[in-house]
CSV table of C-alpha atoms in Angstrom, one decimal:
chain,number,residue,atom,x,y,z
A,7,MET,CA,-63.0,-57.7,-162.6
A,8,LYS,CA,-64.6,-55.1,-164.8
A,9,VAL,CA,-62.7,-51.9,-165.0
A,10,ASP,CA,-64.3,-48.6,-166.2
A,11,VAL,CA,-63.5,-44.9,-166.2
A,12,ILE,CA,-65.9,-42.0,-165.9
A,13,ILE,CA,-64.4,-38.9,-167.3
A,14,SER,CA,-66.3,-36.3,-165.3
A,15,ALA,CA,-68.5,-36.1,-162.2
A,16,ASP,CA,-71.2,-34.9,-164.6
A,17,HIS,CA,-71.4,-38.3,-166.2
A,18,ILE,CA,-71.9,-40.4,-163.1
A,19,ASN,CA,-74.9,-42.8,-163.3
A,20,GLU,CA,-75.4,-43.4,-159.5
A,21,GLU,CA,-77.3,-46.7,-159.9
A,22,SER,CA,-74.6,-48.2,-162.0
A,23,LEU,CA,-72.1,-47.9,-159.1
A,24,GLU,CA,-73.9,-50.4,-156.8
A,25,GLY,CA,-71.8,-53.2,-155.6
A,26,LYS,CA,-68.6,-51.7,-157.1
A,27,THR,CA,-65.4,-50.0,-155.8
A,28,VAL,CA,-65.1,-46.4,-156.9
A,29,VAL,CA,-61.7,-44.5,-157.0
A,30,VAL,CA,-62.2,-40.7,-157.0
A,31,ILE,CA,-59.3,-38.9,-158.7
A,32,ASP,CA,-58.7,-35.2,-158.7
A,33,MET,CA,-54.9,-35.2,-158.8
A,34,LEU,CA,-54.5,-31.4,-159.4
A,35,ARG,CA,-54.8,-30.9,-156.5
A,36,ALA,CA,-57.7,-32.0,-154.2
A,37,THR,CA,-57.0,-35.7,-153.9
A,38,SER,CA,-53.3,-35.1,-153.6
A,39,VAL,CA,-54.0,-32.8,-150.7
A,40,ILE,CA,-56.3,-35.3,-149.0
A,41,THR,CA,-53.8,-38.1,-149.4
A,42,THR,CA,-50.9,-36.0,-148.1
A,43,ALA,CA,-52.9,-34.7,-145.1
A,44,LEU,CA,-53.9,-38.1,-144.0
A,45,ALA,CA,-50.5,-39.7,-144.6
A,46,ASN,CA,-49.0,-36.9,-142.5
A,47,GLY,CA,-51.3,-37.7,-139.5
A,48,ALA,CA,-54.6,-35.7,-140.0
A,49,LYS,CA,-57.4,-37.5,-138.0
A,50,LYS,CA,-59.8,-37.1,-140.9
A,51,VAL,CA,-60.6,-35.0,-143.9
A,52,ILE,CA,-64.1,-33.6,-144.4
A,53,PRO,CA,-64.8,-32.6,-148.0
A,54,LEU,CA,-67.5,-29.9,-148.3
A,55,LEU,CA,-68.8,-27.9,-151.3
A,56,THR,CA,-68.9,-24.4,-149.9
A,57,VAL,CA,-66.9,-22.0,-147.8
A,58,GLU,CA,-70.0,-21.4,-145.6
A,59,GLU,CA,-70.3,-25.2,-144.9
A,60,ALA,CA,-66.6,-25.2,-144.0
A,61,PHE,CA,-66.9,-22.4,-141.4
A,62,ASP,CA,-70.1,-24.1,-139.9
A,63,MET,CA,-68.3,-27.4,-139.7
A,64,LYS,CA,-65.3,-25.7,-137.9
A,65,GLU,CA,-67.7,-24.3,-135.3
A,66,GLU,CA,-69.4,-27.6,-134.8
A,67,LEU,CA,-66.2,-29.5,-134.3
A,68,LYS,CA,-64.7,-26.8,-132.1
A,69,SER,CA,-67.8,-27.0,-129.8
A,70,LEU,CA,-66.9,-30.7,-129.4
A,71,GLY,CA,-63.4,-29.8,-128.4
A,72,GLU,CA,-61.8,-30.9,-131.7
A,73,SER,CA,-59.0,-29.0,-133.4
A,74,VAL,CA,-59.8,-28.0,-137.0
A,75,LEU,CA,-57.8,-26.8,-140.0
A,76,LEU,CA,-59.6,-25.2,-142.9
A,77,GLY,CA,-58.2,-25.8,-146.4
A,78,GLY,CA,-59.1,-25.1,-150.0
A,79,GLU,CA,-59.0,-22.5,-152.7
A,80,ARG,CA,-61.1,-20.3,-154.9
A,81,ARG,CA,-59.4,-19.6,-158.2
A,82,ALA,CA,-56.3,-21.3,-156.8
A,83,LEU,CA,-55.9,-18.6,-154.0
A,84,LYS,CA,-56.3,-18.9,-150.2
A,85,ILE,CA,-59.8,-18.2,-148.9
A,86,GLU,CA,-60.0,-15.4,-146.3
A,87,GLY,CA,-60.1,-16.9,-142.8
A,88,PHE,CA,-58.8,-20.3,-144.0
A,89,ASP,CA,-55.5,-21.9,-142.7
A,90,CYS,CA,-54.2,-23.5,-145.9
A,91,THR,CA,-54.6,-23.2,-149.7
A,92,ASN,CA,-55.0,-26.2,-152.0
A,93,SER,CA,-51.2,-26.8,-152.1
A,94,PRO,CA,-50.4,-30.3,-150.8
A,95,LEU,CA,-47.0,-28.9,-149.7
A,96,GLU,CA,-48.7,-27.0,-146.9
A,97,TYR,CA,-50.2,-30.1,-145.3
A,98,THR,CA,-47.0,-31.1,-143.4
A,99,SER,CA,-47.0,-33.3,-140.4
A,100,ASP,CA,-46.4,-30.2,-138.1
A,101,VAL,CA,-49.5,-28.6,-139.5
A,102,VAL,CA,-52.0,-31.5,-139.8
A,103,LYS,CA,-51.0,-34.0,-137.1
A,104,ASN,CA,-54.1,-34.9,-135.0
A,105,ASN,CA,-56.1,-32.2,-136.7
A,106,ASN,CA,-59.4,-32.5,-138.5
A,107,VAL,CA,-59.0,-31.0,-141.9
A,108,VAL,CA,-62.0,-29.5,-143.6
A,109,ILE,CA,-61.5,-28.8,-147.3
A,110,THR,CA,-63.7,-27.2,-149.8
A,111,THR,CA,-63.5,-28.7,-153.2
A,112,THR,CA,-66.1,-28.6,-155.9
A,113,ASN,CA,-65.2,-31.3,-158.4
A,114,GLY,CA,-63.9,-33.8,-155.8
A,115,THR,CA,-66.8,-33.4,-153.3
A,116,ARG,CA,-69.4,-33.7,-156.1
A,117,ALA,CA,-67.7,-36.9,-157.3
A,118,ILE,CA,-67.9,-38.4,-153.8
A,119,THR,CA,-71.5,-37.3,-153.2
A,120,LEU,CA,-72.6,-38.9,-156.4
A,121,SER,CA,-70.7,-42.1,-155.6
A,122,LEU,CA,-72.5,-43.0,-152.3
A,123,LYS,CA,-74.2,-46.0,-153.9
A,124,ALA,CA,-70.8,-47.7,-154.4
A,125,ASP,CA,-69.7,-50.4,-152.0
A,126,GLU,CA,-66.4,-48.6,-151.3
A,127,ILE,CA,-65.2,-45.1,-152.2
A,128,LEU,CA,-61.4,-44.7,-152.3
A,129,VAL,CA,-59.6,-41.4,-152.9
A,130,GLY,CA,-56.5,-41.5,-155.0
A,131,ALA,CA,-53.9,-39.6,-156.9
A,132,MET,CA,-50.5,-40.3,-158.7
A,133,ILE,CA,-48.7,-40.1,-155.4
A,134,ASN,CA,-50.6,-43.1,-153.9
A,135,ALA,CA,-51.6,-44.9,-157.1
A,136,LYS,CA,-49.9,-48.3,-156.3
A,137,ALA,CA,-51.4,-48.4,-152.8
A,138,ILE,CA,-54.9,-47.7,-154.2
A,139,VAL,CA,-54.4,-50.4,-156.8
A,140,ASP,CA,-53.3,-53.0,-154.2
A,141,LYS,CA,-56.5,-52.1,-152.2
A,142,VAL,CA,-58.7,-52.5,-155.3
A,143,LYS,CA,-57.2,-55.9,-155.9
A,144,ASP,CA,-57.8,-56.9,-152.2
A,145,ILE,CA,-61.5,-55.8,-152.4
A,146,ASN,CA,-61.7,-57.7,-155.7
A,147,LYS,CA,-65.0,-56.1,-157.0
A,148,ASP,CA,-65.7,-54.3,-160.3
A,149,VAL,CA,-64.0,-50.9,-160.2
A,150,VAL,CA,-64.8,-47.5,-161.6
A,151,PHE,CA,-62.2,-44.8,-161.7
A,152,ILE,CA,-64.1,-41.5,-161.5
A,153,ASN,CA,-62.2,-38.5,-162.8
A,154,ALA,CA,-63.5,-35.4,-161.0
A,155,GLY,CA,-62.6,-33.4,-164.0
A,156,THR,CA,-62.5,-29.6,-164.1
A,157,ASN,CA,-65.8,-27.8,-164.1
A,158,GLY,CA,-67.5,-30.9,-165.5
A,159,GLU,CA,-65.0,-31.3,-168.3
A,160,PHE,CA,-62.6,-34.1,-169.1
A,161,SER,CA,-59.2,-33.4,-167.5
A,162,MET,CA,-56.0,-34.9,-169.0
A,163,ASP,CA,-54.3,-35.2,-165.6
A,164,ASP,CA,-57.0,-37.3,-164.0
A,165,PHE,CA,-57.3,-39.4,-167.1
A,166,ILE,CA,-53.6,-40.4,-167.2
A,167,CYS,CA,-53.7,-41.0,-163.5
A,168,SER,CA,-56.6,-43.5,-164.1
A,169,GLY,CA,-54.5,-45.0,-166.9
A,170,TYR,CA,-51.5,-45.5,-164.6
A,171,MET,CA,-53.7,-47.2,-162.0
A,172,ILE,CA,-55.3,-49.5,-164.7
A,173,TYR,CA,-51.8,-50.3,-166.0
A,174,LEU,CA,-50.7,-51.4,-162.5
A,175,LEU,CA,-53.9,-53.3,-162.0
A,176,SER,CA,-53.5,-55.2,-165.3
A,177,LYS,CA,-49.8,-56.0,-164.8
A,178,ASP,CA,-50.2,-59.5,-163.3
A,179,LYS,CA,-53.8,-60.3,-164.4
A,180,GLU,CA,-56.0,-59.5,-167.3
A,181,HIS,CA,-59.2,-57.8,-166.5
A,182,ASP,CA,-62.3,-56.8,-168.5
A,183,LEU,CA,-61.6,-53.3,-169.5
A,184,THR,CA,-64.1,-51.0,-171.2
A,185,ASP,CA,-63.0,-49.1,-174.3
A,186,ILE,CA,-62.3,-45.9,-172.2
A,187,ALA,CA,-60.4,-47.9,-169.6
A,188,LYS,CA,-58.2,-49.4,-172.4
A,189,THR,CA,-57.7,-45.9,-173.8
A,190,ALA,CA,-56.6,-44.5,-170.5
A,191,LYS,CA,-54.1,-47.3,-170.0
A,192,LEU,CA,-52.8,-46.8,-173.5
A,193,ILE,CA,-52.3,-43.0,-172.9
A,194,TYR,CA,-50.3,-43.9,-169.8
A,195,LYS,CA,-48.2,-46.5,-171.7
A,196,SER,CA,-47.4,-44.0,-174.4
A,197,ASN,CA,-46.4,-41.4,-171.8
A,198,GLU,CA,-44.8,-43.1,-168.8
A,199,ASN,CA,-43.2,-39.8,-168.1
A,200,ILE,CA,-46.6,-38.3,-167.5
A,201,ILE,CA,-45.5,-34.7,-167.7
A,202,ASP,CA,-45.1,-35.2,-171.5
A,203,TYR,CA,-48.8,-35.7,-171.7
A,204,ILE,CA,-50.0,-33.5,-168.8
A,205,LYS,CA,-48.1,-30.4,-170.0
A,206,ASP,CA,-50.8,-29.9,-172.6
A,207,ALA,CA,-53.6,-30.0,-170.0
A,208,ARG,CA,-55.6,-26.9,-169.6
A,209,HIS,CA,-55.7,-27.2,-165.8
A,210,TYR,CA,-51.9,-27.9,-165.6
A,211,ASN,CA,-51.2,-24.7,-167.5
A,212,ILE,CA,-53.5,-22.6,-165.3
A,213,LEU,CA,-51.6,-23.8,-162.2
A,214,LYS,CA,-48.3,-23.2,-164.0
A,215,THR,CA,-49.2,-19.7,-164.9
A,216,LEU,CA,-50.0,-19.1,-161.2
A,217,GLY,CA,-46.5,-20.1,-160.3
A,218,LEU,CA,-47.5,-23.4,-158.7
A,219,GLU,CA,-44.8,-25.5,-160.3
A,220,ALA,CA,-43.7,-27.0,-157.1
A,221,ASP,CA,-47.2,-28.3,-156.5
A,222,LEU,CA,-47.3,-29.7,-160.0
A,223,ASN,CA,-44.0,-31.5,-159.6
A,224,TYR,CA,-45.1,-32.9,-156.3
A,225,CYS,CA,-48.5,-34.2,-157.6
A,226,CYS,CA,-47.0,-35.8,-160.6
A,227,GLN,CA,-44.7,-38.1,-158.6
A,228,LYS,CA,-45.7,-41.8,-158.6
A,229,ASP,CA,-46.3,-43.9,-155.5
A,230,ILE,CA,-44.5,-41.8,-152.8
A,231,ILE,CA,-47.3,-42.4,-150.3
A,232,LYS,CA,-48.6,-45.8,-149.1
A,233,SER,CA,-51.8,-44.6,-147.5
A,234,VAL,CA,-55.3,-45.4,-149.0
A,235,PRO,CA,-57.8,-42.8,-148.1
A,236,ARG,CA,-61.4,-44.0,-148.1
A,237,TYR,CA,-64.7,-42.2,-147.6
A,238,ASP,CA,-66.5,-43.3,-144.5
A,239,LYS,CA,-70.2,-42.9,-145.3
A,240,ASN,CA,-71.3,-42.8,-141.6
A,241,LYS,CA,-68.7,-40.3,-140.6
A,242,LYS,CA,-69.0,-38.3,-143.8
A,243,SER,CA,-65.2,-38.1,-143.7
A,244,ILE,CA,-62.2,-39.4,-145.5
A,245,VAL,CA,-60.0,-41.5,-143.3
A,246,ILE,CA,-57.1,-44.0,-143.7
B,23,MET,CA,-61.8,-22.1,-183.6
B,24,LYS,CA,-62.7,-24.1,-180.5
B,25,VAL,CA,-62.5,-27.9,-181.0
B,26,ASP,CA,-64.3,-30.3,-178.6
B,27,VAL,CA,-65.2,-34.0,-178.6
B,28,ILE,CA,-68.3,-35.5,-176.9
B,29,ILE,CA,-67.7,-39.2,-176.3
B,30,SER,CA,-71.3,-40.4,-176.2
B,31,ALA,CA,-74.7,-39.2,-177.3
B,32,ASP,CA,-75.6,-39.5,-173.6
B,33,HIS,CA,-73.3,-36.6,-172.7
B,34,ILE,CA,-74.7,-34.0,-175.2
B,35,ASN,CA,-75.7,-30.7,-173.6
B,36,GLU,CA,-78.0,-29.4,-176.3
B,37,GLU,CA,-77.7,-25.7,-175.4
B,38,SER,CA,-73.9,-25.8,-175.6
B,39,LEU,CA,-74.1,-26.6,-179.3
B,40,GLU,CA,-75.8,-23.3,-180.3
B,41,GLY,CA,-73.8,-21.5,-183.0
B,42,LYS,CA,-71.5,-24.4,-183.6
B,43,THR,CA,-70.7,-27.0,-186.2
B,44,VAL,CA,-71.4,-30.6,-185.1
B,45,VAL,CA,-69.8,-33.7,-186.8
B,46,VAL,CA,-71.7,-36.9,-185.9
B,47,ILE,CA,-69.5,-40.0,-186.0
B,48,ASP,CA,-70.6,-43.6,-185.8
B,49,MET,CA,-68.0,-45.1,-188.1
B,50,LEU,CA,-68.9,-48.8,-187.3
B,51,ARG,CA,-71.1,-48.7,-189.3
B,52,ALA,CA,-73.9,-46.2,-189.5
B,53,THR,CA,-72.1,-43.0,-190.7
B,54,SER,CA,-70.0,-45.1,-193.1
B,55,VAL,CA,-73.3,-46.5,-194.6
B,56,ILE,CA,-74.8,-43.0,-194.9
B,57,THR,CA,-71.7,-41.6,-196.5
B,58,THR,CA,-71.4,-44.5,-198.9
B,59,ALA,CA,-75.1,-44.4,-199.9
B,60,LEU,CA,-75.1,-40.7,-200.7
B,61,ALA,CA,-71.7,-40.8,-202.5
B,62,ASN,CA,-73.2,-43.6,-204.7
B,63,GLY,CA,-76.2,-41.5,-205.7
B,64,ALA,CA,-78.9,-42.0,-203.1
B,65,LYS,CA,-81.3,-39.0,-203.1
B,66,LYS,CA,-81.3,-38.7,-199.4
B,67,VAL,CA,-80.9,-40.7,-196.2
B,68,ILE,CA,-83.6,-40.6,-193.6
B,69,PRO,CA,-82.3,-41.7,-190.2
B,70,LEU,CA,-85.0,-43.1,-187.8
B,71,LEU,CA,-84.9,-44.8,-184.5
B,72,THR,CA,-87.3,-47.7,-184.9
B,73,VAL,CA,-88.3,-50.4,-187.4
B,74,GLU,CA,-91.9,-49.2,-187.2
B,75,GLU,CA,-91.0,-45.7,-188.1
B,76,ALA,CA,-89.0,-47.0,-191.0
B,77,PHE,CA,-92.0,-49.0,-192.4
B,78,ASP,CA,-94.3,-46.0,-191.9
B,79,MET,CA,-91.9,-43.7,-193.7
B,80,LYS,CA,-91.6,-46.2,-196.6
B,81,GLU,CA,-95.4,-46.1,-197.0
B,82,GLU,CA,-95.5,-42.3,-196.8
B,83,LEU,CA,-92.8,-41.9,-199.5
B,84,LYS,CA,-94.3,-44.5,-201.8
B,85,SER,CA,-97.6,-42.7,-201.6
B,86,LEU,CA,-95.7,-39.7,-203.0
B,87,GLY,CA,-94.4,-41.8,-205.9
B,88,GLU,CA,-90.9,-42.0,-204.4
B,89,SER,CA,-88.7,-45.2,-204.4
B,90,VAL,CA,-87.5,-46.3,-201.1
B,91,LEU,CA,-84.8,-48.7,-199.7
B,92,LEU,CA,-84.9,-49.8,-196.1
B,93,GLY,CA,-81.6,-50.4,-194.4
B,94,GLY,CA,-80.3,-51.1,-190.9
B,95,GLU,CA,-79.8,-53.9,-188.5
B,96,ARG,CA,-80.7,-55.3,-185.2
B,97,ARG,CA,-77.8,-57.2,-183.5
B,98,ALA,CA,-75.9,-56.8,-186.8
B,99,LEU,CA,-78.4,-58.9,-188.7
B,100,LYS,CA,-80.9,-57.9,-191.5
B,101,ILE,CA,-84.3,-56.8,-190.3
B,102,GLU,CA,-87.2,-58.9,-191.8
B,103,GLY,CA,-88.8,-57.0,-194.7
B,104,PHE,CA,-85.8,-54.7,-195.1
B,105,ASP,CA,-83.7,-54.4,-198.3
B,106,CYS,CA,-80.2,-54.0,-196.8
B,107,THR,CA,-78.3,-54.6,-193.6
B,108,ASN,CA,-75.9,-52.2,-192.0
B,109,SER,CA,-73.0,-53.2,-194.3
B,110,PRO,CA,-71.8,-50.2,-196.4
B,111,LEU,CA,-70.7,-52.7,-199.1
B,112,GLU,CA,-74.4,-53.3,-199.9
B,113,TYR,CA,-75.1,-49.7,-200.7
B,114,THR,CA,-73.6,-49.8,-204.3
B,115,SER,CA,-74.5,-47.4,-207.0
B,116,ASP,CA,-76.7,-50.0,-208.6
B,117,VAL,CA,-78.7,-50.4,-205.4
B,118,VAL,CA,-79.1,-46.8,-204.2
B,119,LYS,CA,-79.0,-44.5,-207.2
B,120,ASN,CA,-82.0,-42.1,-207.1
B,121,ASN,CA,-83.4,-44.1,-204.2
B,122,ASN,CA,-84.5,-42.6,-200.8
B,123,VAL,CA,-82.7,-44.6,-198.2
B,124,VAL,CA,-84.4,-45.0,-194.8
B,125,ILE,CA,-82.1,-46.4,-192.1
B,126,THR,CA,-82.7,-47.3,-188.6
B,127,THR,CA,-79.8,-46.6,-186.3
B,128,THR,CA,-80.1,-46.0,-182.6
B,129,ASN,CA,-76.8,-44.3,-181.6
B,130,GLY,CA,-76.4,-42.2,-184.7
B,131,THR,CA,-80.1,-41.1,-184.9
B,132,ARG,CA,-80.0,-40.1,-181.2
B,133,ALA,CA,-76.9,-38.1,-181.7
B,134,ILE,CA,-78.5,-36.2,-184.6
B,135,THR,CA,-81.7,-35.6,-182.7
B,136,LEU,CA,-79.9,-34.1,-179.8
B,137,SER,CA,-77.8,-31.9,-182.0
B,138,LEU,CA,-80.6,-29.9,-183.6
B,139,LYS,CA,-79.5,-26.7,-181.8
B,140,ALA,CA,-76.2,-26.7,-183.7
B,141,ASP,CA,-75.8,-24.4,-186.8
B,142,GLU,CA,-74.7,-27.2,-189.0
B,143,ILE,CA,-74.8,-31.0,-188.5
B,144,LEU,CA,-72.3,-32.9,-190.7
B,145,VAL,CA,-72.2,-36.7,-190.8
B,146,GLY,CA,-68.7,-38.2,-191.0
B,147,ALA,CA,-66.5,-41.3,-190.8
B,148,MET,CA,-62.9,-42.3,-191.6
B,149,ILE,CA,-63.8,-42.8,-195.2
B,150,ASN,CA,-64.7,-39.1,-195.7
B,151,ALA,CA,-62.7,-37.5,-192.9
B,152,LYS,CA,-60.7,-35.1,-195.1
B,153,ALA,CA,-63.8,-33.9,-196.9
B,154,ILE,CA,-65.5,-33.3,-193.5
B,155,VAL,CA,-62.5,-31.4,-192.2
B,156,ASP,CA,-62.3,-29.2,-195.3
B,157,LYS,CA,-66.0,-28.3,-194.8
B,158,VAL,CA,-65.5,-27.6,-191.1
B,159,LYS,CA,-62.7,-25.2,-192.1
B,160,ASP,CA,-64.9,-23.5,-194.7
B,161,ILE,CA,-67.7,-23.0,-192.2
B,162,ASN,CA,-65.1,-21.7,-189.7
B,163,LYS,CA,-67.2,-21.9,-186.5
B,164,ASP,CA,-66.4,-23.8,-183.3
B,165,VAL,CA,-66.8,-27.5,-183.9
B,166,VAL,CA,-67.9,-30.4,-181.7
B,167,PHE,CA,-67.1,-34.0,-182.8
B,168,ILE,CA,-69.9,-36.1,-181.4
B,169,ASN,CA,-69.1,-39.8,-181.0
B,170,ALA,CA,-72.4,-41.7,-181.2
B,171,GLY,CA,-70.8,-44.4,-179.1
B,172,THR,CA,-72.1,-47.8,-178.5
B,173,ASN,CA,-75.2,-48.0,-176.2
B,174,GLY,CA,-74.2,-44.8,-174.5
B,175,GLU,CA,-70.6,-45.9,-174.0
B,176,PHE,CA,-67.4,-44.5,-175.3
B,177,SER,CA,-66.3,-46.3,-178.4
B,178,MET,CA,-62.6,-46.5,-179.4
B,179,ASP,CA,-63.4,-46.5,-183.1
B,180,ASP,CA,-65.4,-43.2,-183.0
B,181,PHE,CA,-62.7,-41.6,-180.8
B,182,ILE,CA,-59.8,-42.3,-183.1
B,183,CYS,CA,-61.9,-41.1,-186.0
B,184,SER,CA,-62.4,-37.8,-184.2
B,185,GLY,CA,-58.7,-37.8,-183.5
B,186,TYR,CA,-57.8,-38.2,-187.2
B,187,MET,CA,-60.2,-35.3,-188.1
B,188,ILE,CA,-58.7,-33.1,-185.4
B,189,TYR,CA,-55.2,-34.0,-186.6
B,190,LEU,CA,-56.1,-32.9,-190.2
B,191,LEU,CA,-57.8,-29.8,-188.9
B,192,SER,CA,-54.7,-28.8,-186.9
B,193,LYS,CA,-52.2,-29.5,-189.7
B,194,ASP,CA,-52.0,-26.0,-191.1
B,195,LYS,CA,-53.4,-23.9,-188.2
B,196,GLU,CA,-53.4,-24.2,-184.4
B,197,HIS,CA,-56.9,-24.3,-182.9
B,198,ASP,CA,-58.2,-24.1,-179.3
B,199,LEU,CA,-58.5,-27.8,-178.4
B,200,THR,CA,-60.1,-29.0,-175.2
B,201,ASP,CA,-58.3,-31.7,-173.2
B,202,ILE,CA,-60.4,-34.4,-174.7
B,203,ALA,CA,-59.8,-33.1,-178.2
B,204,LYS,CA,-56.0,-33.1,-177.6
B,205,THR,CA,-56.3,-36.6,-176.3
B,206,ALA,CA,-58.2,-37.9,-179.3
B,207,LYS,CA,-55.6,-36.3,-181.6
B,208,LEU,CA,-52.8,-37.9,-179.6
B,209,ILE,CA,-54.4,-41.3,-179.8
B,210,TYR,CA,-54.5,-40.9,-183.6
B,211,LYS,CA,-50.9,-39.7,-183.8
B,212,SER,CA,-49.7,-42.7,-181.8
B,213,ASN,CA,-51.8,-45.1,-184.0
B,214,GLU,CA,-51.7,-43.8,-187.5
B,215,ASN,CA,-52.5,-47.3,-188.6
B,216,ILE,CA,-55.7,-47.1,-186.8
B,217,ILE,CA,-56.4,-50.8,-186.8
B,218,ASP,CA,-53.6,-51.1,-184.2
B,219,TYR,CA,-55.9,-49.2,-181.8
B,220,ILE,CA,-59.3,-50.2,-183.0
B,221,LYS,CA,-58.5,-53.9,-182.8
B,222,ASP,CA,-59.0,-53.7,-179.0
B,223,ALA,CA,-62.4,-52.0,-179.3
B,224,ARG,CA,-65.4,-53.9,-178.0
B,225,HIS,CA,-67.6,-53.1,-181.0
B,226,TYR,CA,-64.9,-54.0,-183.5
B,227,ASN,CA,-64.5,-57.4,-182.0
B,228,ILE,CA,-68.3,-58.0,-181.9
B,229,LEU,CA,-68.4,-57.3,-185.7
B,230,LYS,CA,-65.3,-59.4,-186.3
B,231,THR,CA,-66.8,-62.4,-184.5
B,232,LEU,CA,-69.9,-62.0,-186.7
B,233,GLY,CA,-67.6,-62.4,-189.8
B,234,LEU,CA,-67.9,-58.8,-190.9
B,235,GLU,CA,-64.2,-58.2,-191.5
B,236,ALA,CA,-64.8,-56.9,-195.0
B,237,ASP,CA,-67.0,-54.2,-193.5
B,238,LEU,CA,-64.3,-53.4,-190.9
B,239,ASN,CA,-61.6,-53.1,-193.5
B,240,TYR,CA,-63.8,-50.8,-195.7
B,241,CYS,CA,-64.8,-48.5,-192.8
B,242,CYS,CA,-61.2,-48.2,-191.6
B,243,GLN,CA,-59.9,-46.7,-194.9
B,244,LYS,CA,-59.1,-43.0,-194.8
B,245,ASP,CA,-60.5,-40.4,-197.2
B,246,ILE,CA,-61.8,-42.6,-200.0
B,247,ILE,CA,-64.9,-40.5,-200.4
B,248,LYS,CA,-65.1,-36.8,-201.0
B,249,SER,CA,-68.8,-36.2,-200.2
B,250,VAL,CA,-69.9,-34.3,-197.1
B,251,PRO,CA,-73.3,-35.5,-195.8
B,252,ARG,CA,-75.2,-32.9,-193.8
B,253,TYR,CA,-78.5,-33.1,-191.9
B,254,ASP,CA,-81.1,-30.9,-193.5
B,255,LYS,CA,-83.3,-29.9,-190.5
B,256,ASN,CA,-86.3,-29.0,-192.7
B,257,LYS,CA,-86.3,-32.2,-194.7
B,258,LYS,CA,-85.3,-34.3,-191.7
B,259,SER,CA,-82.9,-36.0,-194.0
B,260,ILE,CA,-79.2,-36.3,-194.7
B,261,VAL,CA,-78.1,-35.0,-198.1
B,262,ILE,CA,-75.0,-34.0,-199.9
């Protein structure tokens, strides 16, 4: 199995993903939110780029008799008229069960949109890393870990999350790792307590300054969720 | 000073380099060759993409009464009709003194061509890292370390070389490092004996398989050369 990492949605070469498994990672906080919402019983998660698309989708689903929850953030704050922010802690079972969750996320949605040529698009974070890796092994095709990044830039948090997944993947079998995949794994191996590394990340510090430490502590936990969210190209939704 | 790293010439956003210092790194082996040739007395180094351009340039310079040496490689082997391969050990004082050196390099030349909007383009490697860093400090503008990479891909060797330079740059003053710059520095700090890290690099192993260990050992030495090659946009040449 070939194992690669792409450090930003800006660097995706769509053709190169054909026949492969993609794992989209935006651990602070979009893919942690998606994973949590689905594990807690949400019917599906619909990732959209803009607030306008989210409101339109809510109307469309309501007209079909579906219940809808709007989630997301702009500059880490709740969007007017939305139900939830981008804090995974808000997506409890009480809130999401049997609901359709529409979330607006720029980096994560872009990464998914640019990955449509892949055979399978999984959505992962630290909190479900082991489950993702087990699924990647089952599928047994070349895999690319796509770090959504922050505004097109490399993000330390997504990188070490990829490194942890590659470490798990390589535990019982040697795979063909690119230089960047080897480096991500090495960063994880040198920082198994991932906060030691992430504490220097720009995005982590922005969230910390905003008082979102509870979110950070939640998102940095390993393997607390067994669900494997995957993007269903026909339904244009993420499901488990 | 803002400090950034670009992991492949493919990822260069030309406009973003305006007003900045760029350091182009292709340590195995193009920028090690360039640094060595200039330190050993070459008049200038002209980096070109193709073998044809190199032969044309030789004719042009000869018609002006200049002496010319052709260097470079294809698949790590000497090019027919060329004087030298891409081994820095061939560019001794006896060979290069007062010569114009024309080299064909794909990754390095592309990185330079895409950096022309930068204020200053320096050409560096492990062997002259400290001299490069001292120059970057003197210039005192935001700096981007551009890793030429290998065929558009991230290369561990160029990354740790950037990390060593960022480590030196940050020794006596804190700068504003991007996440990728912090990660490069961390990789260096965890592998001060850089061979420990580079030994897993794909490119390193290709060169090793070809029996080029003497070159690898030479290129992995730190700070043995004090010269700072810079690209002169008017002369379209690298000089010191």
